[in-house]
């Protein structure tokens, strides 16, 4: 039995990471799953093709038909061996204009579902996530959950009382590292943009009653691209 796609949810949008060849019975089975998704859920859906080895003519026809049938369907990336596919299949995929990144695929839809009290301080839109991470500070680690994420920063839910107390002291030079963002496709994409496995962050606010903490990914972190 072929493995199911890995499923992730970002606000009101689902993302399916596909890893098997898209052709023959596999393409027909995925077609049925996509149709069922739109019949039952009706929410936007992103199909991530970046780990798909091969797409045959039947798989290309499915992608084309599904994209025309469902306005809420978006493709992400190209198959892993895209350059070796027949020209006709490559043309079909290119015509469908897959997004180059997950952030780009989510961007048009994220604005409708994101809520926040600091929009004037954000240069990048925030995307709802549920990513368990470790916050590393001063050689000590504490667990937390990222609730929103963007290229520039993110927002946690509750954090440990020790960390909340440190922030309450107003230490603006405090830096922390986040480990575990690569458990999620979007987190992995953003971490990769900083060329770091552990992303260096700076806290920018903590919500009342320790109900959340906002952080900014520190520009100019070791190994990150020039700004």
Short mmCIF file of C-alpha atoms in Angstrom, two decimals:
data_model
loop_
_atom_site.label_atom_id
_atom_site.label_comp_id
_atom_site.label_asym_id
_atom_site.label_seq_id
_atom_site.Cartn_x
_atom_site.Cartn_y
_atom_site.Cartn_z
CA UNK A 1 0.00 0.00 0.00
CA UNK A 2 1.38 3.39 -0.97
CA UNK A 3 2.22 5.75 1.87
CA UNK A 4 -0.05 8.68 2.64
CA UNK A 5 1.24 12.18 2.03
CA UNK A 6 2.49 13.99 5.13
CA UNK A 7 -0.10 16.59 6.09
CA UNK A 8 0.45 19.97 7.72
CA UNK A 9 -2.00 22.76 8.47
CA UNK A 10 -1.31 26.49 8.33
CA UNK A 11 -4.33 28.44 9.50
CA UNK A 12 -7.11 27.48 7.08
CA UNK A 13 -4.79 25.91 4.49
CA UNK A 14 -3.60 22.31 4.30
CA UNK A 15 -0.25 21.29 2.81
CA UNK A 16 0.39 17.74 1.62
CA UNK A 17 4.03 16.73 1.14
CA UNK A 18 4.17 14.08 -1.60
CA UNK A 19 7.10 11.66 -1.78
CA UNK A 20 6.03 8.88 -4.17
CA UNK A 21 6.06 8.80 -7.97
CA UNK A 22 3.01 10.58 -9.33
CA UNK A 23 1.71 8.28 -11.99
CA UNK A 24 -0.60 5.33 -12.74
CA UNK A 25 -2.57 4.08 -9.77
CA UNK A 26 -0.72 6.49 -7.46
CA UNK A 27 -1.98 9.48 -9.48
CA UNK A 28 -5.54 8.13 -9.53
CA UNK A 29 -5.45 7.51 -5.79
CA UNK A 30 -4.19 11.02 -5.10
CA UNK A 31 -6.88 12.40 -7.42
CA UNK A 32 -9.55 10.67 -5.31
CA UNK A 33 -7.99 12.06 -2.11
CA UNK A 34 -7.95 15.60 -3.51
CA UNK A 35 -11.57 15.35 -4.65
CA UNK A 36 -12.60 14.05 -1.22
CA UNK A 37 -10.71 16.88 0.47
CA UNK A 38 -12.59 19.55 -1.47
CA UNK A 39 -15.94 17.80 -0.99
CA UNK A 40 -15.51 17.41 2.76
CA UNK A 41 -13.17 20.21 3.84
CA UNK A 42 -13.37 22.77 1.08
CA UNK A 43 -10.28 24.51 2.47
CA UNK A 44 -7.33 25.61 0.30
CA UNK A 45 -4.81 22.87 -0.40
CA UNK A 46 -1.12 23.02 -1.33
CA UNK A 47 0.46 19.98 -3.00
CA UNK A 48 4.23 19.97 -2.37
CA UNK A 49 5.92 18.27 -5.36
CA UNK A 50 9.53 18.90 -4.33
CA UNK A 51 10.16 15.35 -3.09
CA UNK A 52 8.30 13.58 -5.91
CA UNK A 53 10.83 11.64 -8.02
CA UNK A 54 8.82 11.15 -11.24
CA UNK A 55 5.60 12.43 -12.81
CA UNK A 56 4.22 10.51 -15.81
CA UNK A 57 1.64 11.66 -18.37
CA UNK A 58 -1.26 10.49 -16.21
CA UNK A 59 0.12 12.37 -13.22
CA UNK A 60 0.57 15.53 -15.30
CA UNK A 61 -3.02 15.26 -16.57
CA UNK A 62 -4.25 14.91 -12.99
CA UNK A 63 -2.34 18.02 -11.86
CA UNK A 64 -3.71 20.02 -14.78
CA UNK A 65 -7.32 18.86 -14.32
CA UNK A 66 -7.27 19.35 -10.54
CA UNK A 67 -5.83 22.85 -10.86
CA UNK A 68 -8.54 23.82 -13.33
CA UNK A 69 -11.30 22.21 -11.27
CA UNK A 70 -10.36 23.62 -7.87
CA UNK A 71 -9.45 27.29 -7.44
CA UNK A 72 -8.24 26.48 -3.92
CA UNK A 73 -5.52 24.10 -5.14
CA UNK A 74 -1.95 25.35 -5.46
CA UNK A 75 1.23 23.49 -6.43
CA UNK A 76 4.54 23.95 -4.67
CA UNK A 77 7.89 23.35 -6.36
CA UNK A 78 8.85 20.98 -9.14
CA UNK A 79 9.53 17.22 -8.98
CA UNK A 80 12.98 16.22 -7.75
CA UNK A 81 14.04 14.87 -11.18
CA UNK A 82 12.19 17.54 -13.15
CA UNK A 83 14.97 18.03 -15.72
CA UNK A 84 14.79 14.37 -16.78
CA UNK A 85 11.03 14.38 -17.40
CA UNK A 86 9.69 14.43 -20.99
CA UNK A 87 9.33 17.95 -22.42
CA UNK A 88 5.53 17.71 -22.61
CA UNK A 89 5.25 16.93 -18.89
CA UNK A 90 7.69 19.70 -17.98
CA UNK A 91 5.65 22.18 -20.02
CA UNK A 92 2.42 21.12 -18.31
CA UNK A 93 3.93 21.64 -14.85
CA UNK A 94 5.46 24.98 -15.83
CA UNK A 95 2.12 26.22 -17.22
CA UNK A 96 0.56 25.53 -13.81
CA UNK A 97 3.12 27.95 -12.27
CA UNK A 98 4.02 26.16 -9.04
CA UNK A 99 5.11 28.40 -6.18
CA UNK A 100 8.84 28.51 -5.46
CA UNK A 101 8.42 28.40 -1.68
CA UNK A 102 5.81 27.36 0.86
CA UNK A 103 5.77 30.90 2.21
CA UNK A 104 4.89 32.13 -1.28
CA UNK A 105 2.21 29.46 -1.68
CA UNK A 106 0.55 30.50 1.58
CA UNK A 107 0.95 34.26 1.17
CA UNK A 108 -2.25 35.12 -0.74
CA UNK A 109 -4.39 33.18 1.73
CA UNK A 110 -2.68 33.88 5.02
CA UNK A 111 -3.89 37.44 5.36
CA UNK A 112 -7.50 36.32 5.76
CA UNK A 113 -6.80 34.14 8.79
CA UNK A 114 -3.99 35.90 10.64
CA UNK A 115 -4.82 37.96 13.71
CA UNK A 116 -2.41 40.10 15.69
CA UNK A 117 -1.99 43.23 17.76
CA UNK A 118 1.35 44.32 16.30
CA UNK A 119 0.77 44.54 12.51
CA UNK A 120 2.53 47.90 12.29
CA UNK A 121 5.75 46.31 13.57
CA UNK A 122 5.83 43.45 11.06
CA UNK A 123 7.54 43.49 7.71
CA UNK A 124 6.45 39.92 6.90
CA UNK A 125 3.00 38.38 7.20
CA UNK A 126 2.59 35.76 9.92
CA UNK A 127 1.35 32.23 9.19
CA UNK A 128 -0.39 30.15 11.90
CA UNK A 129 1.57 27.00 12.84
CA UNK A 130 1.91 24.45 15.64
CA UNK A 131 5.65 23.70 15.89
CA UNK A 132 7.17 22.33 19.12
CA UNK A 133 10.66 23.79 19.59
CA UNK A 134 13.35 24.24 22.20
CA UNK A 135 14.39 27.73 23.29
CA UNK A 136 18.08 27.69 24.21
CA UNK A 137 19.38 30.53 26.36
CA UNK A 138 22.53 30.66 28.47
CA UNK A 139 23.22 26.98 27.95
CA UNK A 140 19.77 26.00 29.23
CA UNK A 141 16.81 24.79 27.15
CA UNK A 142 13.09 25.08 27.66
CA UNK A 143 10.26 23.78 25.48
CA UNK A 144 7.67 25.98 23.80
CA UNK A 145 5.31 25.97 20.82
CA UNK A 146 5.50 28.35 17.89
CA UNK A 147 1.98 29.56 17.09
CA UNK A 148 2.84 31.93 14.24
CA UNK A 149 5.90 32.23 12.04
CA UNK A 150 7.24 34.48 9.29
CA UNK A 151 10.54 35.14 7.56
CA UNK A 152 11.26 37.83 10.12
CA UNK A 153 10.09 36.28 13.38
CA UNK A 154 7.32 34.46 15.19
CA UNK A 155 5.06 34.19 18.20
CA UNK A 156 5.08 31.54 20.92
CA UNK A 157 2.31 30.47 23.20
CA UNK A 158 3.15 30.37 26.91
CA UNK A 159 6.82 30.15 27.86
CA UNK A 160 8.47 29.01 31.07
CA UNK A 161 8.08 31.33 34.11
CA UNK A 162 11.89 31.62 34.29
CA UNK A 163 12.10 32.91 30.72
CA UNK A 164 9.09 35.19 31.20
CA UNK A 165 10.76 36.64 34.32
CA UNK A 166 13.97 37.31 32.42
CA UNK A 167 12.04 39.13 29.72
CA UNK A 168 10.14 41.15 32.30
CA UNK A 169 13.48 42.60 33.42
CA UNK A 170 13.69 44.38 30.06
CA UNK A 171 16.99 42.94 28.86
CA UNK A 172 16.97 44.17 25.25
CA UNK A 173 20.29 42.50 24.43
CA UNK A 174 18.98 39.02 25.27
CA UNK A 175 19.48 36.47 22.49
CA UNK A 176 18.03 32.98 22.24
CA UNK A 177 18.38 30.10 19.79
CA UNK A 178 15.46 28.04 18.49
CA UNK A 179 15.98 24.35 17.81
CA UNK A 180 13.41 22.09 16.16
CA UNK A 181 11.96 24.38 13.50
CA UNK A 182 13.00 21.81 10.89
CA UNK A 183 10.26 19.44 12.10
CA UNK A 184 7.84 21.45 9.97
CA UNK A 185 8.20 22.22 6.23
CA UNK A 186 7.62 25.94 6.67
CA UNK A 187 9.88 26.11 9.72
CA UNK A 188 12.58 24.23 7.81
CA UNK A 189 12.26 26.62 4.88
CA UNK A 190 12.62 29.69 7.09
CA UNK A 191 15.53 28.18 9.05
CA UNK A 192 17.27 27.39 5.75
CA UNK A 193 16.91 31.01 4.67
CA UNK A 194 19.11 31.87 7.66
CA UNK A 195 21.56 29.06 6.78
CA UNK A 196 21.32 27.83 10.37
CA UNK A 197 19.92 24.74 12.05
CA UNK A 198 19.35 26.81 15.19
CA UNK A 199 17.88 30.22 14.44
CA UNK A 200 19.06 33.09 16.64
CA UNK A 201 16.21 35.26 17.91
CA UNK A 202 15.62 38.38 19.97
CA UNK A 203 12.47 38.79 22.09
CA UNK A 204 10.44 41.87 21.19
CA UNK A 205 7.39 41.58 23.45
CA UNK A 206 5.64 39.34 25.95
CA UNK A 207 1.85 39.38 26.22
CA UNK A 208 0.05 39.93 29.55
CA UNK A 209 -0.22 36.94 31.92
CA UNK A 210 2.51 35.16 29.90
CA UNK A 211 -0.04 34.31 27.20
CA UNK A 212 2.45 34.65 24.37
CA UNK A 213 5.87 35.95 23.35
CA UNK A 214 6.94 37.57 20.10
CA UNK A 215 10.47 37.17 18.74
CA UNK A 216 12.44 38.60 15.85
CA UNK A 217 15.00 36.55 13.96
CA UNK A 218 18.23 38.44 14.48
CA UNK A 219 19.63 40.04 11.28
CA UNK A 220 23.30 39.32 10.71
CA UNK A 221 23.33 36.10 12.75
CA UNK A 222 26.44 33.97 12.14
CA UNK A 223 25.92 32.16 8.88
CA UNK A 224 22.86 34.14 7.84
CA UNK A 225 22.69 35.97 4.51
CA UNK A 226 23.82 39.60 4.36
CA UNK A 227 21.02 42.13 4.96
#
